[in-house]
Amino acid sequence: MDHLSEPELASVAALLSDERLGTFERFTGSRRSAIALHQAMLRLAASLMTVTAVVEIALRNAVCAQLTDHFQTPDWLRMPPAPFQWDNELKAKILQADASARKTAYAKMNLDERQQLDRRAFCGGIAPHGLAYEHILRARQEVVSVSMGQLVVQLTPYFWKRLFSTSYEHTLWRPALKHVFPDKSVSRALVASHLEALYQTRNRIAHHEPVYGHRLQQAEAAIDFIARCLWRGDIKGATPLEKLLQAEMTELRTRAESANRILAMRVPPARPH
């Protein structure tokens, strides 16, 4: 941060807030170094988010493929075959995602396409006279058809990690999801712990909170585990997912080292006299 003058440094500090910089300043002992650490942490978070996004997409698609095969139906989210049932929490998540998917699809329609929905939304194909627009909008969105793919992308990482929870040990993990991580030494609990670490990391990044130390180690371990074990099969050496992420993982480690160098210069707390 040597390129910032003292007045500029003060302006930047005001923009970032004393409260936010206080955490970093306790590490570095100076405002200038605190801002440098803040920026290093944001660059690290950007790299983490890139890698995490790829891992989440890969996991989501692997799970979808496996459960489509297991349930023998493409619409296993909305209409899972008996006797399987979603618990109330995930059922609500699916309904919420379905509503979001229909809302998104409606937003992409032109005026003519939207008006054509009235044929299915209203008796006689015409909205009742005087009906408020918000009610027309809701009725139209309720009859929008969305594909399984459109629904899947609306489901959050929380949903996918919950599929590996204790609740679904016997109904999903043993008959189906174990095949997503075919190594016999991999347990459901191990997968769940790594997914939880990624989930917590993602949340911290989304709220612009720093990820370092033990949290960073957990995140890197989770990424390495999924890239190495997801659909591994009989692959010798690096998996396709590991190879895909080589450049991004190199950048992630470089930025982690940069942040760690600044953290290594941490100023010890003053001892009371």
Tab-separated table of C-alpha atoms in Angstrom:
chain	number	residue	atom	x	y	z
A	1	MET	CA	0.000	0.000	0.000
A	2	ASP	CA	3.001	2.297	-0.415
A	3	HIS	CA	1.318	3.942	-3.414
A	4	LEU	CA	-1.285	5.552	-1.122
A	5	SER	CA	-0.508	8.902	0.478
A	6	GLU	CA	-1.541	9.495	4.086
A	7	PRO	CA	-4.662	11.473	3.076
A	8	GLU	CA	-5.578	8.737	0.580
A	9	LEU	CA	-5.000	6.122	3.251
A	10	ALA	CA	-7.401	7.958	5.549
A	11	SER	CA	-10.023	8.102	2.782
A	12	VAL	CA	-9.697	4.382	2.081
A	13	ALA	CA	-9.957	3.615	5.792
A	14	ALA	CA	-13.166	5.635	5.986
A	15	LEU	CA	-14.615	3.772	3.006
A	16	LEU	CA	-13.791	0.367	4.475
A	17	SER	CA	-14.782	1.441	8.035
A	18	ASP	CA	-12.785	1.405	11.253
A	19	GLU	CA	-14.818	-1.518	12.526
A	20	ARG	CA	-13.932	-3.691	9.541
A	21	LEU	CA	-10.269	-2.697	9.449
A	22	GLY	CA	-9.941	-3.141	13.205
A	23	THR	CA	-9.763	-6.915	12.828
A	24	PHE	CA	-6.908	-6.639	10.348
A	25	GLU	CA	-5.124	-3.899	12.272
A	26	ARG	CA	-4.973	-6.117	15.354
A	27	PHE	CA	-2.946	-8.518	13.246
A	28	THR	CA	-0.640	-6.029	11.579
A	29	GLY	CA	-0.284	-3.187	14.051
A	30	SER	CA	-0.653	-0.462	11.416
A	31	ARG	CA	-3.449	0.932	9.285
A	32	ARG	CA	-1.420	0.697	6.064
A	33	SER	CA	-0.563	-2.971	6.602
A	34	ALA	CA	-4.140	-3.669	7.673
A	35	ILE	CA	-5.426	-2.399	4.325
A	36	ALA	CA	-2.823	-4.500	2.505
A	37	LEU	CA	-3.986	-7.584	4.420
A	38	HIS	CA	-7.622	-6.715	3.726
A	39	GLN	CA	-6.941	-6.633	-0.024
A	40	ALA	CA	-4.906	-9.835	0.112
A	41	MET	CA	-7.792	-11.571	1.874
A	42	LEU	CA	-10.254	-10.388	-0.770
A	43	ARG	CA	-8.020	-11.709	-3.558
A	44	LEU	CA	-7.766	-15.007	-1.707
A	45	ALA	CA	-11.550	-15.094	-1.300
A	46	ALA	CA	-12.007	-14.509	-5.041
A	47	SER	CA	-9.784	-17.503	-5.810
A	48	LEU	CA	-11.594	-19.612	-3.237
A	49	MET	CA	-14.965	-18.680	-4.710
A	50	THR	CA	-13.873	-19.638	-8.224
A	51	VAL	CA	-12.692	-23.078	-7.146
A	52	THR	CA	-15.659	-23.608	-4.828
A	53	ALA	CA	-18.086	-22.763	-7.645
A	54	VAL	CA	-16.587	-25.421	-9.931
A	55	VAL	CA	-16.611	-28.006	-7.136
A	56	GLU	CA	-20.249	-27.218	-6.279
A	57	ILE	CA	-21.328	-27.508	-9.921
A	58	ALA	CA	-19.474	-30.808	-10.340
A	59	LEU	CA	-20.937	-32.265	-7.147
A	60	ARG	CA	-24.452	-31.096	-8.010
A	61	ASN	CA	-24.322	-32.661	-11.467
A	62	ALA	CA	-22.821	-35.912	-10.181
A	63	VAL	CA	-25.565	-36.186	-7.552
A	64	CYS	CA	-28.267	-35.427	-10.132
A	65	ALA	CA	-26.981	-38.074	-12.514
A	66	GLN	CA	-26.729	-40.665	-9.749
A	67	LEU	CA	-30.186	-40.008	-8.301
A	68	THR	CA	-31.805	-39.912	-11.742
A	69	ASP	CA	-30.382	-43.380	-12.315
A	70	HIS	CA	-31.346	-44.554	-8.823
A	71	PHE	CA	-34.943	-43.309	-8.906
A	72	GLN	CA	-35.395	-44.115	-12.605
A	73	THR	CA	-37.204	-40.830	-13.164
A	74	PRO	CA	-35.892	-37.464	-14.380
A	75	ASP	CA	-38.176	-35.507	-12.021
A	76	TRP	CA	-37.063	-37.123	-8.757
A	77	LEU	CA	-36.934	-33.746	-7.001
A	78	ARG	CA	-40.604	-32.844	-7.399
A	79	MET	CA	-42.041	-36.349	-7.709
A	80	PRO	CA	-39.780	-38.870	-5.982
A	81	PRO	CA	-41.095	-42.435	-6.295
A	82	ALA	CA	-42.537	-44.066	-3.175
A	83	PRO	CA	-41.605	-45.047	-0.578
A	84	PHE	CA	-38.952	-42.296	-0.592
A	85	GLN	CA	-39.995	-38.937	0.838
A	86	TRP	CA	-38.170	-35.684	1.413
A	87	ASP	CA	-38.165	-34.356	4.947
A	88	ASN	CA	-40.213	-31.213	5.513
A	89	GLU	CA	-37.205	-28.886	5.350
A	90	LEU	CA	-35.945	-30.113	1.975
A	91	LYS	CA	-39.470	-30.369	0.607
A	92	ALA	CA	-39.872	-26.669	1.387
A	93	LYS	CA	-36.503	-25.912	-0.253
A	94	ILE	CA	-37.621	-27.685	-3.429
A	95	LEU	CA	-40.921	-25.795	-3.534
A	96	GLN	CA	-39.082	-22.517	-3.003
A	97	ALA	CA	-36.585	-23.333	-5.767
A	98	ASP	CA	-39.413	-24.314	-8.114
A	99	ALA	CA	-41.153	-20.984	-7.489
A	100	SER	CA	-37.888	-19.115	-8.092
A	101	ALA	CA	-37.309	-21.036	-11.326
A	102	ARG	CA	-40.791	-20.146	-12.589
A	103	LYS	CA	-40.290	-16.510	-11.626
A	104	THR	CA	-36.955	-16.425	-13.469
A	105	ALA	CA	-38.440	-18.084	-16.559
A	106	TYR	CA	-41.364	-15.625	-16.557
A	107	ALA	CA	-38.993	-12.652	-16.379
A	108	LYS	CA	-37.343	-13.809	-19.622
A	109	MET	CA	-40.629	-13.993	-21.560
A	110	ASN	CA	-41.790	-11.289	-23.933
A	111	LEU	CA	-45.194	-9.614	-23.581
A	112	ASP	CA	-46.930	-11.956	-26.014
A	113	GLU	CA	-45.601	-15.062	-24.247
A	114	ARG	CA	-46.758	-13.717	-20.891
A	115	GLN	CA	-50.249	-12.989	-22.165
A	116	GLN	CA	-50.508	-16.490	-23.627
A	117	LEU	CA	-50.158	-17.856	-20.102
A	118	ASP	CA	-53.602	-16.408	-19.336
A	119	ARG	CA	-55.181	-19.310	-21.259
A	120	ARG	CA	-54.007	-21.685	-18.547
A	121	ALA	CA	-54.031	-19.277	-15.620
A	122	PHE	CA	-57.634	-18.057	-15.857
A	123	CYS	CA	-61.036	-19.500	-16.659
A	124	GLY	CA	-61.871	-18.482	-20.223
A	125	GLY	CA	-58.271	-17.458	-20.807
A	126	ILE	CA	-58.793	-13.883	-19.629
A	127	ALA	CA	-57.906	-12.325	-16.288
A	128	PRO	CA	-60.995	-11.119	-14.367
A	129	HIS	CA	-61.715	-7.430	-14.840
A	130	GLY	CA	-60.193	-5.301	-12.104
A	131	LEU	CA	-57.876	-8.047	-10.796
A	132	ALA	CA	-54.757	-6.484	-9.319
A	133	TYR	CA	-51.604	-6.924	-11.408
A	134	GLU	CA	-49.800	-8.703	-8.571
A	135	HIS	CA	-52.505	-11.404	-8.613
A	136	ILE	CA	-52.270	-11.697	-12.394
A	137	LEU	CA	-48.510	-12.009	-12.092
A	138	ARG	CA	-48.747	-14.721	-9.444
A	139	ALA	CA	-51.335	-16.680	-11.431
A	140	ARG	CA	-49.227	-16.544	-14.582
A	141	GLN	CA	-46.058	-17.638	-12.808
A	142	GLU	CA	-47.862	-20.590	-11.252
A	143	VAL	CA	-48.553	-22.078	-14.697
A	144	VAL	CA	-45.059	-21.540	-16.103
A	145	SER	CA	-43.395	-24.875	-16.839
A	146	VAL	CA	-39.748	-25.248	-15.845
A	147	SER	CA	-37.355	-28.077	-16.604
A	148	MET	CA	-35.466	-30.149	-14.074
A	149	GLY	CA	-32.318	-28.242	-15.025
A	150	GLN	CA	-33.979	-24.895	-14.327
A	151	LEU	CA	-35.052	-26.192	-10.917
A	152	VAL	CA	-31.654	-27.657	-10.048
A	153	VAL	CA	-29.772	-24.381	-10.506
A	154	GLN	CA	-32.119	-22.657	-8.046
A	155	LEU	CA	-31.271	-25.073	-5.222
A	156	THR	CA	-28.657	-23.730	-2.828
A	157	PRO	CA	-25.461	-25.460	-1.627
A	158	TYR	CA	-27.275	-26.051	1.660
A	159	PHE	CA	-29.702	-28.386	-0.108
A	160	TRP	CA	-26.965	-30.472	-1.694
A	161	LYS	CA	-24.961	-30.836	1.497
A	162	ARG	CA	-28.089	-31.945	3.363
A	163	LEU	CA	-28.389	-34.943	1.031
A	164	PHE	CA	-25.277	-36.298	2.745
A	165	SER	CA	-26.629	-35.837	6.272
A	166	THR	CA	-27.450	-38.616	8.740
A	167	SER	CA	-31.135	-38.279	7.803
A	168	TYR	CA	-30.453	-39.792	4.378
A	169	GLU	CA	-27.861	-42.423	5.334
A	170	HIS	CA	-30.150	-45.347	4.486
A	171	THR	CA	-32.374	-43.822	1.801
A	172	LEU	CA	-29.827	-41.954	-0.342
A	173	TRP	CA	-26.241	-42.611	0.711
A	174	ARG	CA	-26.128	-46.398	0.850
A	175	PRO	CA	-28.238	-47.190	-2.225
A	176	ALA	CA	-27.091	-44.314	-4.445
A	177	LEU	CA	-24.840	-41.471	-3.320
A	178	LYS	CA	-22.056	-43.798	-2.192
A	179	HIS	CA	-21.427	-44.342	-5.900
A	180	VAL	CA	-20.658	-40.633	-6.300
A	181	PHE	CA	-17.646	-41.282	-4.034
A	182	PRO	CA	-16.867	-44.900	-4.986
A	183	ASP	CA	-13.720	-45.309	-2.867
A	184	LYS	CA	-14.663	-47.863	-0.187
A	185	SER	CA	-12.734	-45.943	2.461
A	186	VAL	CA	-14.925	-42.849	2.008
A	187	SER	CA	-17.779	-42.619	4.500
A	188	ARG	CA	-20.874	-40.477	4.392
A	189	ALA	CA	-19.704	-38.658	7.529
A	190	LEU	CA	-16.393	-37.777	5.851
A	191	VAL	CA	-18.154	-36.361	2.791
A	192	ALA	CA	-20.570	-34.443	5.016
A	193	SER	CA	-17.748	-32.878	7.046
A	194	HIS	CA	-15.963	-31.645	3.912
A	195	LEU	CA	-19.186	-30.254	2.444
A	196	GLU	CA	-19.887	-28.450	5.711
A	197	ALA	CA	-16.411	-26.865	5.603
A	198	LEU	CA	-17.038	-25.661	2.041
A	199	TYR	CA	-20.478	-24.377	2.991
A	200	GLN	CA	-19.107	-22.364	5.924
A	201	THR	CA	-16.298	-21.000	3.743
A	202	ARG	CA	-18.769	-19.956	1.065
A	203	ASN	CA	-20.900	-18.131	3.621
A	204	ARG	CA	-17.928	-16.232	5.028
A	205	ILE	CA	-16.860	-15.171	1.540
A	206	ALA	CA	-20.416	-14.088	0.685
A	207	HIS	CA	-20.392	-11.828	3.752
A	208	HIS	CA	-16.884	-10.534	2.933
A	209	GLU	CA	-15.418	-12.181	6.039
A	210	PRO	CA	-11.758	-13.295	5.931
A	211	VAL	CA	-10.879	-16.972	5.523
A	212	TYR	CA	-7.484	-17.870	6.971
A	213	GLY	CA	-5.730	-20.225	9.360
A	214	HIS	CA	-7.706	-23.334	10.303
A	215	ARG	CA	-10.708	-22.319	8.180
A	216	LEU	CA	-8.544	-21.956	5.087
A	217	GLN	CA	-6.890	-25.314	5.746
A	218	GLN	CA	-10.304	-26.957	6.057
A	219	ALA	CA	-11.494	-25.351	2.822
A	220	GLU	CA	-8.409	-26.450	0.885
A	221	ALA	CA	-8.710	-29.976	2.288
A	222	ALA	CA	-12.377	-30.125	1.270
A	223	ILE	CA	-11.622	-28.937	-2.260
A	224	ASP	CA	-8.765	-31.430	-2.628
A	225	PHE	CA	-10.952	-34.249	-1.310
A	226	ILE	CA	-13.857	-33.630	-3.685
A	227	ALA	CA	-11.623	-33.046	-6.713
A	228	ARG	CA	-9.726	-36.250	-5.928
A	229	CYS	CA	-12.620	-38.536	-4.927
A	230	LEU	CA	-15.706	-37.427	-6.871
A	231	TRP	CA	-16.554	-40.130	-9.432
A	232	ARG	CA	-12.989	-41.378	-9.207
A	233	GLY	CA	-13.619	-44.973	-10.257
A	234	ASP	CA	-10.514	-46.712	-11.567
A	235	ILE	CA	-8.704	-43.522	-12.568
A	236	LYS	CA	-4.962	-43.613	-11.976
A	237	GLY	CA	-3.278	-40.328	-11.132
A	238	ALA	CA	-5.087	-36.995	-11.268
A	239	THR	CA	-8.820	-36.984	-11.982
A	240	PRO	CA	-10.306	-34.846	-14.773
A	241	LEU	CA	-11.657	-32.476	-12.111
A	242	GLU	CA	-8.221	-32.129	-10.522
A	243	LYS	CA	-6.732	-31.361	-13.938
A	244	LEU	CA	-9.485	-28.848	-14.689
A	245	LEU	CA	-8.690	-26.976	-11.468
A	246	GLN	CA	-4.888	-27.030	-11.749
A	247	ALA	CA	-4.496	-23.386	-12.771
A	248	GLU	CA	-7.091	-22.165	-10.278
A	249	MET	CA	-5.568	-24.204	-7.432
A	250	THR	CA	-2.121	-22.813	-8.229
A	251	GLU	CA	-3.502	-19.282	-8.081
A	252	LEU	CA	-5.351	-20.085	-4.851
A	253	ARG	CA	-2.193	-21.370	-3.164
A	254	THR	CA	-0.201	-18.371	-4.379
A	255	ARG	CA	-2.729	-15.957	-2.906
A	256	ALA	CA	-2.925	-17.974	0.307
A	257	GLU	CA	0.852	-17.728	0.660
A	258	SER	CA	0.708	-13.978	0.056
A	259	ALA	CA	-1.902	-13.512	2.787
A	260	ASN	CA	-0.008	-15.830	5.122
A	261	ARG	CA	3.183	-13.790	4.694
A	262	ILE	CA	1.374	-10.705	5.947
A	263	LEU	CA	-0.228	-12.684	8.762
A	264	ALA	CA	3.194	-14.008	9.763
A	265	MET	CA	4.208	-10.447	10.612
A	266	ARG	CA	1.446	-10.295	13.215
A	267	VAL	CA	2.181	-7.844	15.983
A	268	PRO	CA	2.010	-9.532	19.408
A	269	PRO	CA	-0.514	-7.979	21.822
A	270	ALA	CA	0.957	-5.496	24.268
A	271	ARG	CA	1.578	-6.879	27.723
A	272	PRO	CA	-0.042	-5.063	30.623
A	273	HIS	CA	2.396	-3.105	32.775
